[in-house]
Coordinates of C-alpha atoms in Angstrom, one line a residue:
X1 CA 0.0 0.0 0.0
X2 CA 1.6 3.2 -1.0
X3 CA 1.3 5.8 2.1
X4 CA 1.3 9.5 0.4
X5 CA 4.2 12.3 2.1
X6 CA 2.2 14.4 4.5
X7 CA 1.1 17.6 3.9
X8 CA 0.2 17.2 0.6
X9 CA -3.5 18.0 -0.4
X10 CA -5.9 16.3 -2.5
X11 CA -5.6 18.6 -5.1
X12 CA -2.1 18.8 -5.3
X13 CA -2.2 15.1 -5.2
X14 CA -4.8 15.1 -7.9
X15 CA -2.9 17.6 -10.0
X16 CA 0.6 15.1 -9.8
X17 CA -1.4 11.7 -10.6
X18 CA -2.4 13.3 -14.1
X19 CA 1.9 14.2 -14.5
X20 CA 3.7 11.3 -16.8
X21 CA 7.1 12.0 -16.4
X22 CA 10.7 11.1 -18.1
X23 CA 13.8 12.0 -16.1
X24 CA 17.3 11.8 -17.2
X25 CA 19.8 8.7 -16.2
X26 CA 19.5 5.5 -15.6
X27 CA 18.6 5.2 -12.0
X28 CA 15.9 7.7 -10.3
X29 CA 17.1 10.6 -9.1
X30 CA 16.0 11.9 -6.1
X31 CA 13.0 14.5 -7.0
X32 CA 11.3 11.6 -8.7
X33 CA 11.2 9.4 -5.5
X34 CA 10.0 12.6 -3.9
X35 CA 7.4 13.6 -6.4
X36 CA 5.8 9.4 -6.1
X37 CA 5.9 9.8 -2.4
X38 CA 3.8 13.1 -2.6
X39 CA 1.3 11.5 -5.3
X40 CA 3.1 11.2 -8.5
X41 CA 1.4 8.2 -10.3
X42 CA 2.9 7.3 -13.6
X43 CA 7.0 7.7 -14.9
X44 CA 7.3 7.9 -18.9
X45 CA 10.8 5.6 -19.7
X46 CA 13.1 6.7 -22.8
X47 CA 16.3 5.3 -24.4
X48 CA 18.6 7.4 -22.1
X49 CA 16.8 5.4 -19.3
X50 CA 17.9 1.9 -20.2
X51 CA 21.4 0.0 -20.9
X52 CA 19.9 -3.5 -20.1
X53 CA 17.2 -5.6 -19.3
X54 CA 18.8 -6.3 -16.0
X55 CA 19.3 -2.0 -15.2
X56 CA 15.6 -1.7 -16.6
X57 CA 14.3 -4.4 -13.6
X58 CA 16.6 -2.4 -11.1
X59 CA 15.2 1.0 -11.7
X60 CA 11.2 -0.5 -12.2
X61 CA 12.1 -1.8 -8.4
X62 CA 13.6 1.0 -7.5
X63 CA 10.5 3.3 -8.3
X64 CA 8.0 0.6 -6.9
X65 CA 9.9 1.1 -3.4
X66 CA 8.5 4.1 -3.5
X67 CA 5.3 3.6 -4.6
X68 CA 4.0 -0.2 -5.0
X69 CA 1.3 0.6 -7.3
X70 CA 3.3 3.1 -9.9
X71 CA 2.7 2.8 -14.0
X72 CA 5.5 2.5 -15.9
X73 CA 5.1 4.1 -19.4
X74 CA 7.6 3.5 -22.1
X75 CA 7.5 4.0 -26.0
X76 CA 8.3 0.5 -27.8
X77 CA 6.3 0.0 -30.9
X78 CA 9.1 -2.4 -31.6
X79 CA 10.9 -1.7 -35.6
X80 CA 11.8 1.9 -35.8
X81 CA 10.9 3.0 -32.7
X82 CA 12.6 1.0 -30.2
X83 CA 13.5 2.2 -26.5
X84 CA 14.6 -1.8 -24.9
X85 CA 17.2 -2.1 -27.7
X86 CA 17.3 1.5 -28.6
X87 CA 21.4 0.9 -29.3
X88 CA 21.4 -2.0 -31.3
X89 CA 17.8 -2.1 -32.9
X90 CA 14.5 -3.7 -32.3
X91 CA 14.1 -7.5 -32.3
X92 CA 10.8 -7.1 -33.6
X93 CA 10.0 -5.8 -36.7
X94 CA 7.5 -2.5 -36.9
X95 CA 4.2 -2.4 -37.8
X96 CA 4.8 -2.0 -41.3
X97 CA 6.3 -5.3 -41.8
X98 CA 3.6 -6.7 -39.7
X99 CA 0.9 -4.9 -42.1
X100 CA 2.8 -6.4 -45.4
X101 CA 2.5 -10.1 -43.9
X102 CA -1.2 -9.8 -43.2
X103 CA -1.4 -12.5 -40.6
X104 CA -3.3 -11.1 -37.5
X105 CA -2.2 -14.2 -35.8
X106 CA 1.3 -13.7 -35.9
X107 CA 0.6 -9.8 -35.3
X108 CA -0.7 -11.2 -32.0
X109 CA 1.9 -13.1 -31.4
X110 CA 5.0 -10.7 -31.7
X111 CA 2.7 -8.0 -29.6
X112 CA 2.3 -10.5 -27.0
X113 CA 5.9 -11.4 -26.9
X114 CA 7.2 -8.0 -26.8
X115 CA 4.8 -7.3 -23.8
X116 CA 6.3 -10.0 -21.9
X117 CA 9.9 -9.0 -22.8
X118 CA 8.3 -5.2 -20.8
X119 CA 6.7 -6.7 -18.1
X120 CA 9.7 -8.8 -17.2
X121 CA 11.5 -5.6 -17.0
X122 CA 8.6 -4.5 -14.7
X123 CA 7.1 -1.9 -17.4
X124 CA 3.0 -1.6 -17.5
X125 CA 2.2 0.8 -20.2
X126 CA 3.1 1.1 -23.3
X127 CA 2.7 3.9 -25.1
X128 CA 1.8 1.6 -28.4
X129 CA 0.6 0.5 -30.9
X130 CA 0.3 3.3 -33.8
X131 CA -3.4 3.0 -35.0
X132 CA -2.8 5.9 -38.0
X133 CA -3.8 5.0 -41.6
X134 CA -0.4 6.1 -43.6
X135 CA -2.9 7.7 -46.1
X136 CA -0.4 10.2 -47.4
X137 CA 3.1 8.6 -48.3
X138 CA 4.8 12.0 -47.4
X139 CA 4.2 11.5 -44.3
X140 CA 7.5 12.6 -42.3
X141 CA 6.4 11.0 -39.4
X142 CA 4.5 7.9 -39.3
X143 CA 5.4 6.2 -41.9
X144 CA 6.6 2.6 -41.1
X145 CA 5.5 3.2 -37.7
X146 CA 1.9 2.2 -39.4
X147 CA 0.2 -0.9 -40.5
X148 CA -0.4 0.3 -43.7
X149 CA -3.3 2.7 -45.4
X150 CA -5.9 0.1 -46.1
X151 CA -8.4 1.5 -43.1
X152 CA -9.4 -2.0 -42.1
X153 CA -5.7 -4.1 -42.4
X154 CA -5.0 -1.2 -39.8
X155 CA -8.3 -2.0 -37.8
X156 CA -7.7 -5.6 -37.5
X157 CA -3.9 -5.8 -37.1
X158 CA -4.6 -2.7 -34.2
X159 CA -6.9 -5.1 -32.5
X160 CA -5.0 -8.1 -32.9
X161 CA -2.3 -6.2 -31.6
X162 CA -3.9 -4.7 -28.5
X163 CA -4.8 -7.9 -27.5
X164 CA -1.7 -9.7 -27.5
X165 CA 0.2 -6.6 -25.6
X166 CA -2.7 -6.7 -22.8
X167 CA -2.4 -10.5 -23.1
X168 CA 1.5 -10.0 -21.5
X169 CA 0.0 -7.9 -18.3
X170 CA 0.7 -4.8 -19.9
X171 CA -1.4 -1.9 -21.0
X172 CA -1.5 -0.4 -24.6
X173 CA -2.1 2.8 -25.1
X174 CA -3.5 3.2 -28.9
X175 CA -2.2 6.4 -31.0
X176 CA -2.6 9.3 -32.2
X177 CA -6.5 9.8 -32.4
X178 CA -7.9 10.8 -34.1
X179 CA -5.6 9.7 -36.5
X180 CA -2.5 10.9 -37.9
X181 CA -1.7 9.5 -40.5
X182 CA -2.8 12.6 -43.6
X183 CA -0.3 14.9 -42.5
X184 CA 2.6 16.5 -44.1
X185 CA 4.1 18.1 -40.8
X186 CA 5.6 16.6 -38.0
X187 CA 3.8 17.7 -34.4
X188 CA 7.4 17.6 -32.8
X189 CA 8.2 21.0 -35.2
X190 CA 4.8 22.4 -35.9
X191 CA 1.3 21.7 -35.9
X192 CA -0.3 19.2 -38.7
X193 CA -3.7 20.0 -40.2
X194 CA -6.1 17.3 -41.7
X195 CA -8.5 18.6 -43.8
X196 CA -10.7 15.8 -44.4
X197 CA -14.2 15.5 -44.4
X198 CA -16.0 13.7 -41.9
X199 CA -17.3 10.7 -44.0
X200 CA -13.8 10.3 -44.9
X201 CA -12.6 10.6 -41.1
X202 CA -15.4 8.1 -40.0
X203 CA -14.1 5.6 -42.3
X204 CA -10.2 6.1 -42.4
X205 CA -8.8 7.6 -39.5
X206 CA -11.4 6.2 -37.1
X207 CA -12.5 2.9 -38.4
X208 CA -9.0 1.8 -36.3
X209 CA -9.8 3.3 -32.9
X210 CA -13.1 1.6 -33.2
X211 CA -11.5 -1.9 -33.4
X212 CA -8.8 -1.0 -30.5
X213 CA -12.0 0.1 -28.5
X214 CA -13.8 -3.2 -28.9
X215 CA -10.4 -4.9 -28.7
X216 CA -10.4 -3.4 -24.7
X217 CA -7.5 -1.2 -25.2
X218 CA -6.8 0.5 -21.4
X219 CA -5.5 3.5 -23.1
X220 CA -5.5 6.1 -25.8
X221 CA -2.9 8.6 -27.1
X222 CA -4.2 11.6 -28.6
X223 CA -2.4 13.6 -31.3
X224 CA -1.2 17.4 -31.5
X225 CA -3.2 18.2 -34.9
X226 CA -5.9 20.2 -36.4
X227 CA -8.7 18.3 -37.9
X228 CA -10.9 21.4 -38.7
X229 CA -14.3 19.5 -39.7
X230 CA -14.3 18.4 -35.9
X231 CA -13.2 21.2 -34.7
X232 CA -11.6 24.2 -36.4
X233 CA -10.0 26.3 -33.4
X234 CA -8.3 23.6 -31.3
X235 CA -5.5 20.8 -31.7
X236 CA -6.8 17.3 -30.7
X237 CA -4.8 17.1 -27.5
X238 CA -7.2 20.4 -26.3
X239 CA -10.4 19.8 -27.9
X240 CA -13.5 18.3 -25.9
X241 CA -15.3 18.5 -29.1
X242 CA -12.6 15.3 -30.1
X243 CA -11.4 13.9 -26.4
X244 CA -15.2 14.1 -25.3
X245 CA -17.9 13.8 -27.4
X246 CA -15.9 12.4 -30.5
X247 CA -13.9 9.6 -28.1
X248 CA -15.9 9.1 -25.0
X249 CA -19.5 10.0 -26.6
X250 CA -19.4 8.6 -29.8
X251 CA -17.3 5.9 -29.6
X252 CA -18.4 5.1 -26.0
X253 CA -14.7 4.8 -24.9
X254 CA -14.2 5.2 -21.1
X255 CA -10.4 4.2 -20.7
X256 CA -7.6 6.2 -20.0
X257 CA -7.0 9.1 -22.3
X258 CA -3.0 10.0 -22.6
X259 CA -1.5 13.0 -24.3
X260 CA 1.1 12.8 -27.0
X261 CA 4.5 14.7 -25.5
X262 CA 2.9 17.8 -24.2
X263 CA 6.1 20.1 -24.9
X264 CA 5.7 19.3 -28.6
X265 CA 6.3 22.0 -30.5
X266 CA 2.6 21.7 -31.7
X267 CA 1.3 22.9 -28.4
X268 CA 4.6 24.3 -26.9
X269 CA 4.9 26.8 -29.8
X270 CA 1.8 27.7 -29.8
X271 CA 0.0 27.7 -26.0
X272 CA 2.8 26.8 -23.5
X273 CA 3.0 23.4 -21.8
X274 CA 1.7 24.9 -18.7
X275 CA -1.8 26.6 -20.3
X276 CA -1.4 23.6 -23.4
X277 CA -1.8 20.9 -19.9
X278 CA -4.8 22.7 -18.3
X279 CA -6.6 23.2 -21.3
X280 CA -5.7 19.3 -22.1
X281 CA -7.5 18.3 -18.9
X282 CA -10.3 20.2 -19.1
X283 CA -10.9 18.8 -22.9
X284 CA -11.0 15.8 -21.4
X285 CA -7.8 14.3 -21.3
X286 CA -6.7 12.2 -18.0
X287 CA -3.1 12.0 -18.3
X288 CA -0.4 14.3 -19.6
X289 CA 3.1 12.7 -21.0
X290 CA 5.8 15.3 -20.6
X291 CA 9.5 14.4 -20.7
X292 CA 11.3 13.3 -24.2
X293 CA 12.7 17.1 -24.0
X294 CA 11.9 17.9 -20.6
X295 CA 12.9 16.1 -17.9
X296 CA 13.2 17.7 -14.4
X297 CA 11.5 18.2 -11.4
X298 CA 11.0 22.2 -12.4
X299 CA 8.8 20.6 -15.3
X300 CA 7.1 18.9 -13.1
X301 CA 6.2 21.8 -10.5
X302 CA 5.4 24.0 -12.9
X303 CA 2.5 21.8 -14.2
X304 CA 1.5 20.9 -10.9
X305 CA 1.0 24.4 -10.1
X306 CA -0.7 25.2 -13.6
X307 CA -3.3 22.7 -12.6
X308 CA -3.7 23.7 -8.9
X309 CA -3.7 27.2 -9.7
X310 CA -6.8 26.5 -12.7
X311 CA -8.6 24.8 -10.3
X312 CA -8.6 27.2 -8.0
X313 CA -9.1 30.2 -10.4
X314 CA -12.4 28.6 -12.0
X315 CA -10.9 27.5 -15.1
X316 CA -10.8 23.7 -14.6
X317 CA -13.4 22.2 -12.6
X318 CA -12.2 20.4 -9.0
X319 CA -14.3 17.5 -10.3
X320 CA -12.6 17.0 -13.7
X321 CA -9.2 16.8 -12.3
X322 CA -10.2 14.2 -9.9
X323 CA -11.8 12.2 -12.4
X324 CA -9.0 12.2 -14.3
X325 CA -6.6 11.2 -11.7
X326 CA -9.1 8.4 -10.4
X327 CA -8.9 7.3 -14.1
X328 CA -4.9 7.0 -14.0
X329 CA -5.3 5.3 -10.6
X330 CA -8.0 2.6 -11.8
X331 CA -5.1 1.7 -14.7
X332 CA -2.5 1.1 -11.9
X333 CA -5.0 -1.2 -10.5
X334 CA -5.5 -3.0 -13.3
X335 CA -1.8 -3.2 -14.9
X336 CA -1.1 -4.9 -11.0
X337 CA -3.5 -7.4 -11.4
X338 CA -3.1 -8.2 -15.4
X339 CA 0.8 -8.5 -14.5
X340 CA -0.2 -10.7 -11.5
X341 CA -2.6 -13.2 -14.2
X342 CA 0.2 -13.2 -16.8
X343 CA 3.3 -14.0 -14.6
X344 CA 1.2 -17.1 -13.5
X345 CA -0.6 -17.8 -16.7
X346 CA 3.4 -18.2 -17.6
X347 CA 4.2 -20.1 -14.2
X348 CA 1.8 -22.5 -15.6
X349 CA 3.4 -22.9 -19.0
X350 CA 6.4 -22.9 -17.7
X351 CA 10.1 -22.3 -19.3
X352 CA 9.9 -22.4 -23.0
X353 CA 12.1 -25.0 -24.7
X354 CA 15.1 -24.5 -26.3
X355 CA 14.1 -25.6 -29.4
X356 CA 10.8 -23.8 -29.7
X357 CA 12.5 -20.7 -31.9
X358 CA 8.9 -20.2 -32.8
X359 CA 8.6 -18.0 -29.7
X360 CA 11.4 -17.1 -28.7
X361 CA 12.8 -15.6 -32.5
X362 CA 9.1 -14.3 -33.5
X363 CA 10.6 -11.0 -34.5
X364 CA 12.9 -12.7 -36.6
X365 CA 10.6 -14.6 -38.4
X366 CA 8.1 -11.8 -39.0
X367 CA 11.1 -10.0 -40.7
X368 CA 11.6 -12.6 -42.8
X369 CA 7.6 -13.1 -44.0
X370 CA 7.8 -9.5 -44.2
X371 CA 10.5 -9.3 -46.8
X372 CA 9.0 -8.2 -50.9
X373 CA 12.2 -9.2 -53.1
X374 CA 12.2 -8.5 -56.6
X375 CA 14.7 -10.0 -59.2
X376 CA 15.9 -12.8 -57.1
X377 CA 15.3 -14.9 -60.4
X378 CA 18.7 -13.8 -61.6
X379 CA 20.5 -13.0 -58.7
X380 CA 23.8 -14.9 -57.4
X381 CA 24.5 -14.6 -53.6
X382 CA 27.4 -12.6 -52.5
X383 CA 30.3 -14.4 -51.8
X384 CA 33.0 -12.0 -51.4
X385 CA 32.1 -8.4 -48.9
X386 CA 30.8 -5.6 -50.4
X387 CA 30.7 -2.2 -49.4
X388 CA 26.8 -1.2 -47.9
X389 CA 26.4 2.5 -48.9
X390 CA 23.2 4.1 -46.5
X391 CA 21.7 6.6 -47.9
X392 CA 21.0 8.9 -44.6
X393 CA 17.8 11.1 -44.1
X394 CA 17.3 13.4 -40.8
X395 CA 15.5 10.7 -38.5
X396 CA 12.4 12.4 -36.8
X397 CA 12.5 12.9 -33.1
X398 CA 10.1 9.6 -32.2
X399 CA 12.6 7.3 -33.9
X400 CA 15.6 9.3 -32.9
X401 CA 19.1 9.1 -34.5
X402 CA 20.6 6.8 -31.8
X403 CA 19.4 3.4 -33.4
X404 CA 21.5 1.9 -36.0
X405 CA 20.1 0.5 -39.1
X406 CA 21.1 -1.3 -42.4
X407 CA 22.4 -4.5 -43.1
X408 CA 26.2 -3.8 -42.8
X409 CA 26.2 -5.2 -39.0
X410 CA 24.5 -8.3 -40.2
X411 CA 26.1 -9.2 -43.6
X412 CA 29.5 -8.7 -41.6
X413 CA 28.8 -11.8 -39.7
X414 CA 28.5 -13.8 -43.2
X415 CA 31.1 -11.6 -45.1
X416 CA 33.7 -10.5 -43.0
X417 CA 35.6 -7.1 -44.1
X418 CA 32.3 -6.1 -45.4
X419 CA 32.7 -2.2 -44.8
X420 CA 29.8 0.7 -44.2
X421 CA 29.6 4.0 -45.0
X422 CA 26.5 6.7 -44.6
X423 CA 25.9 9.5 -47.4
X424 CA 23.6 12.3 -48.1
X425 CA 23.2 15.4 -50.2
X426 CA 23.2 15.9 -54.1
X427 CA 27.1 14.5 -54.4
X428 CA 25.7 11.0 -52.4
X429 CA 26.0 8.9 -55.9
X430 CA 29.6 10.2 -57.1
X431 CA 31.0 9.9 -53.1
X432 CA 29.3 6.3 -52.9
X433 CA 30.6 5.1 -55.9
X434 CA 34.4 6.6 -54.9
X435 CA 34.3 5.0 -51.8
X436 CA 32.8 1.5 -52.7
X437 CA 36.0 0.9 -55.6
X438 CA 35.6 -2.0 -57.1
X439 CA 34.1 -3.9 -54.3
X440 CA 30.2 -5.0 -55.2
X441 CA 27.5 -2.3 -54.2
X442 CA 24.6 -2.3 -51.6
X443 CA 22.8 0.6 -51.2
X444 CA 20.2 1.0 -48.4
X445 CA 17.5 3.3 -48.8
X446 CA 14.9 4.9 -46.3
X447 CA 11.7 6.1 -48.2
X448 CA 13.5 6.5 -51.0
X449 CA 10.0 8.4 -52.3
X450 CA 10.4 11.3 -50.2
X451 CA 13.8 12.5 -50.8
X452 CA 14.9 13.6 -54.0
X453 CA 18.4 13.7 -53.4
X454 CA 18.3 9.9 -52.5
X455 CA 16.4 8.9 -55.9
X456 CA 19.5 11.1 -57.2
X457 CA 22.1 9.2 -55.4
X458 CA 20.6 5.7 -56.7
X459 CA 20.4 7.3 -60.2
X460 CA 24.1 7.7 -60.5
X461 CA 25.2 4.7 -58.8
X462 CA 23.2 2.2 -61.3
X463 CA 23.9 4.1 -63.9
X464 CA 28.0 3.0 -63.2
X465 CA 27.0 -0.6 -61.2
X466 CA 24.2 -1.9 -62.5
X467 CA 24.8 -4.6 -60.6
X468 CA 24.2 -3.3 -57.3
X469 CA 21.5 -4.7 -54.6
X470 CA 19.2 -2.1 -53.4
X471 CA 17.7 -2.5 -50.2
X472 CA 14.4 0.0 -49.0
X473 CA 13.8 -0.2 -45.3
X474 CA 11.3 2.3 -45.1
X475 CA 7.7 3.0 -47.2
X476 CA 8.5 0.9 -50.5
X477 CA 6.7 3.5 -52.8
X478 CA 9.1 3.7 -55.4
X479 CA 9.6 1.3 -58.2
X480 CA 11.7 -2.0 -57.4
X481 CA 15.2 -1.6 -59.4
X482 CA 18.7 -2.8 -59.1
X483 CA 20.2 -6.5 -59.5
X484 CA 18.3 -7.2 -56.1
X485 CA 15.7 -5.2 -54.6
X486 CA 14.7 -6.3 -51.0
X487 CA 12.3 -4.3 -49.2
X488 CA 12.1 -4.7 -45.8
X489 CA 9.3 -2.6 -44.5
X490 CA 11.0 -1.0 -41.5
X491 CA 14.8 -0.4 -40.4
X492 CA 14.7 -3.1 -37.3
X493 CA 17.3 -5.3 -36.4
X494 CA 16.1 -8.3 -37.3
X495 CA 14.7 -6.6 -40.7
X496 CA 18.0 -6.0 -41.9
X497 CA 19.1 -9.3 -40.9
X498 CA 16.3 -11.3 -42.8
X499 CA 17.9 -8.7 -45.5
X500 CA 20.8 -9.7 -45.4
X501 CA 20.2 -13.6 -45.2
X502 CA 18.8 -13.4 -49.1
X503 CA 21.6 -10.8 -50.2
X504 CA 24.6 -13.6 -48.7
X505 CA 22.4 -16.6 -49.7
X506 CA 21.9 -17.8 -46.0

């Protein structure tokens, strides 16, 4: 039973529950053990947080010494956008990959074992899995973090993967609703407008978050954009028109509603994170993530003090804020008892077998299902190292530029003194080719369709070696070409090693 610090109020209690915060390091620092002790309910977990699965379990037990009942929030959608393996890339493959296999089953499967990878770590919520239709292939910030932009591949492979997540004992938390997958912009720089009419919302963007509603996800994310046919004068994240009578009304949804990073530049820029959080709560919202760029305990006071000092000026109702926090506290309850039924649900199963790779390599096999290869008719594995040329475009903030990615790790375990080098820029092609030689060629692209320098770059270098393999690991929207096309439909790990298994022939 966690015993609250005394002299702290209901309100101020009330006004911390809501707070989801990151902090720095990778044990908790002292304001953080303070802040759970006075009512602080829920701790938001980054890359710069974990080294191992072993430091992970320390600092999970470390925070529930403080407060038994705490949530635990990270953000794993597995491929891309990977926090557990954020320095050597995801074991699973992203959703995109799932979405090009098509087999909800297996969906299920890799969702399930990824939860139980968290909660053995002793995380509860995850801040997963993207439910946005990747309507526009422009989009800088989806992307492969989608299933896809068929409306109800998205729906069912949302579902399939709520329920194998919540199957693990931990919570999903479905994103970015309304949907947010028609934009141009990325909410981390500025703020995205949909303009979209409602017939086409009600079947795209929120055909998904109906299926991850009747799926029982305990959580929704909402985004930082401007759908003006729901409401034309405020973002998602602050409009009850969308968190109220669009989510809870309409679609009768009464879980836990998250915001997306509230000092996003979409709100930061353009309310504050202090008003952006009140006017958040009021709209309907019950839980505010704060922390991938702020990550202190001034943070934390400050938005404590917004929502104490709203409360008390009229301009979010006492009632409101409670319910909220009484929302946040009813997911605690429930993350402690799902953990509790899927710790002995595996008791019963007991250890898996050595042999079952089925289970234990899932991500590895969804990689290799996932794989679209084109020219393989023709092609003669590599038997000598080549050089792997990436072709480098800025990462965006949710996938960060900390993961690695390619197949130059991977075919270096086949073809030793295979080397790696990373381009970009209008001279990629001429500097690729210069530094390659005469070794064999493989370029690695990453949505080759959005970047015109890139399409450059592969211009020139097939136009000298037409025999080089060509290897897409993000939104396969341009034409297949080279000797070997592989596309991989994400950057994980264990993408670029199914990769790299058909480029060396293993």
């Amino acid at each position: 039973m966690t015993t609250f610090a005394s002299g702290t109020d209901t309100l101020t209690r009330d006004a911390l529950t809501v707070l989801q915060p990151g902090f720095p390091g990778t044990t908790a620092p002292d304001w953080l053990l303070r802040r759970l002790g006075e009512g602080l309910a829920s701790v938001g977990l980054f890359g710069r947080n974990i080294a191992s699965p072993e430091q992970l379990s320390s600092l999970t037990a470390q925070l529930r010494a403080e407060r038994d009942d705490v949530l635990v929030a990270i953000d794993e959608e597995g491929g891309d956008v990977t926090r557990l393996e954020v320095r050597t890339g995801s074991s699973f493959p992203g959703n995109h990959a799932l979405g090009a296999v098509d087999d909800v089953d297996l969906t299920r499967e890799v969702a399930h074992e990824l939860g139980r990878r968290l909660a053995a770590c002793g995380v509860n919520l995850n801040w997963a899995p993207s439910a946005d239709v990747n309507s526009n292939p422009s989009n800088p910030v989806i992307g492969v973090r989608s299933f896809g932009a068929d409306p109800e591949l998205v729906a069912r492979h949302t579902a399939a993967y709520v329920t194998g997540l919540q199957a693990a004992g931990v919570a999903a938390c479905t994103k970015h609703f309304p949907g947010h997958g028609d934009t141009a912009v990325d909410s981390h720089h500025a703020l995205p407008r949909i303009d979209a009419e409602s017939t086409v919302l009600e079947r795209r963007e929120l055909l998904p978050f109906r299926a991850a509603i009747t799926a029982g996800t305990r959580a929704v994310m909402s985004a930082h954009i401007l759908v003006p046919t729901l409401d034309p004068d405020h973002p998602a994240t602050l409009s009850p028109h969308i968190l109220t009578d669009l989510l809870r009304g309409r679609l009768g949804y009464d879980g836990l509603i998250v915001t997306d990073a509230i000092e996003m530049q979409a709100i930061a820029a353009t309310y504050g994170i202090e008003r952006g959080s009140v006017i958040a709560i009021a709209a309907g919202a019950d839980a505010l993530c704060v922390g991938g760029g702020l990550a202190d305990d001034e943070t934390v006071r400050r938005l404590r003090d917004a929502l104490v000092s709203a409360v008390r000026a009229g301009e979010l109702p006492e009632e409101r804020l409670a319910e909220a926090a009484e929302r946040v506290r009813g997911l605690a309850q429930w993350a402690a008892s799902a953990s509790a039924s899927a710790s002995a649900s595996a008791s019963d199963e007991g250890a898996v077998p050595a042999a079952d790779v089925t289970r234990v390599d899932i991500g590895l096999v969804a990689a290799r299902r996932a794989l679209t290869v084109t020219g393989a008719e023709g092609f003669t594995p590599l038997t000598e190292p080549p050089y792997v040329a990436l072709l480098t475009p800025v990462a965006n903030i949710a996938v960060g530029d900390e993961t690695p990615w390619g197949v130059g790790v991977e075919l270096t375990r086949t073809l030793p003194g295979t080397e790696t080098g990373s381009f970009a820029g209008e001279a990629a092609g001429d500097a690729v080719l210069e530094a390659a030689g005469t070794r064999r060629v493989v370029v690695v692209v990453r949505d080759e369709h959005r970047h015109p320098w890139m399409a450059s770059a592969l211009d020139t270098v097939l136009a000298a070696r037409p025999d080089t393999v060509v290897v897409e690991m993000g939104i396969p929207q341009a034409a297949p070409r080279g000797a070997l096309h592989i596309a991989t439909h994400g950057a994980a790990r264990v993408c670029g090693q199914a990769a790299a298994e058909v480029i060396a022939g293993k």
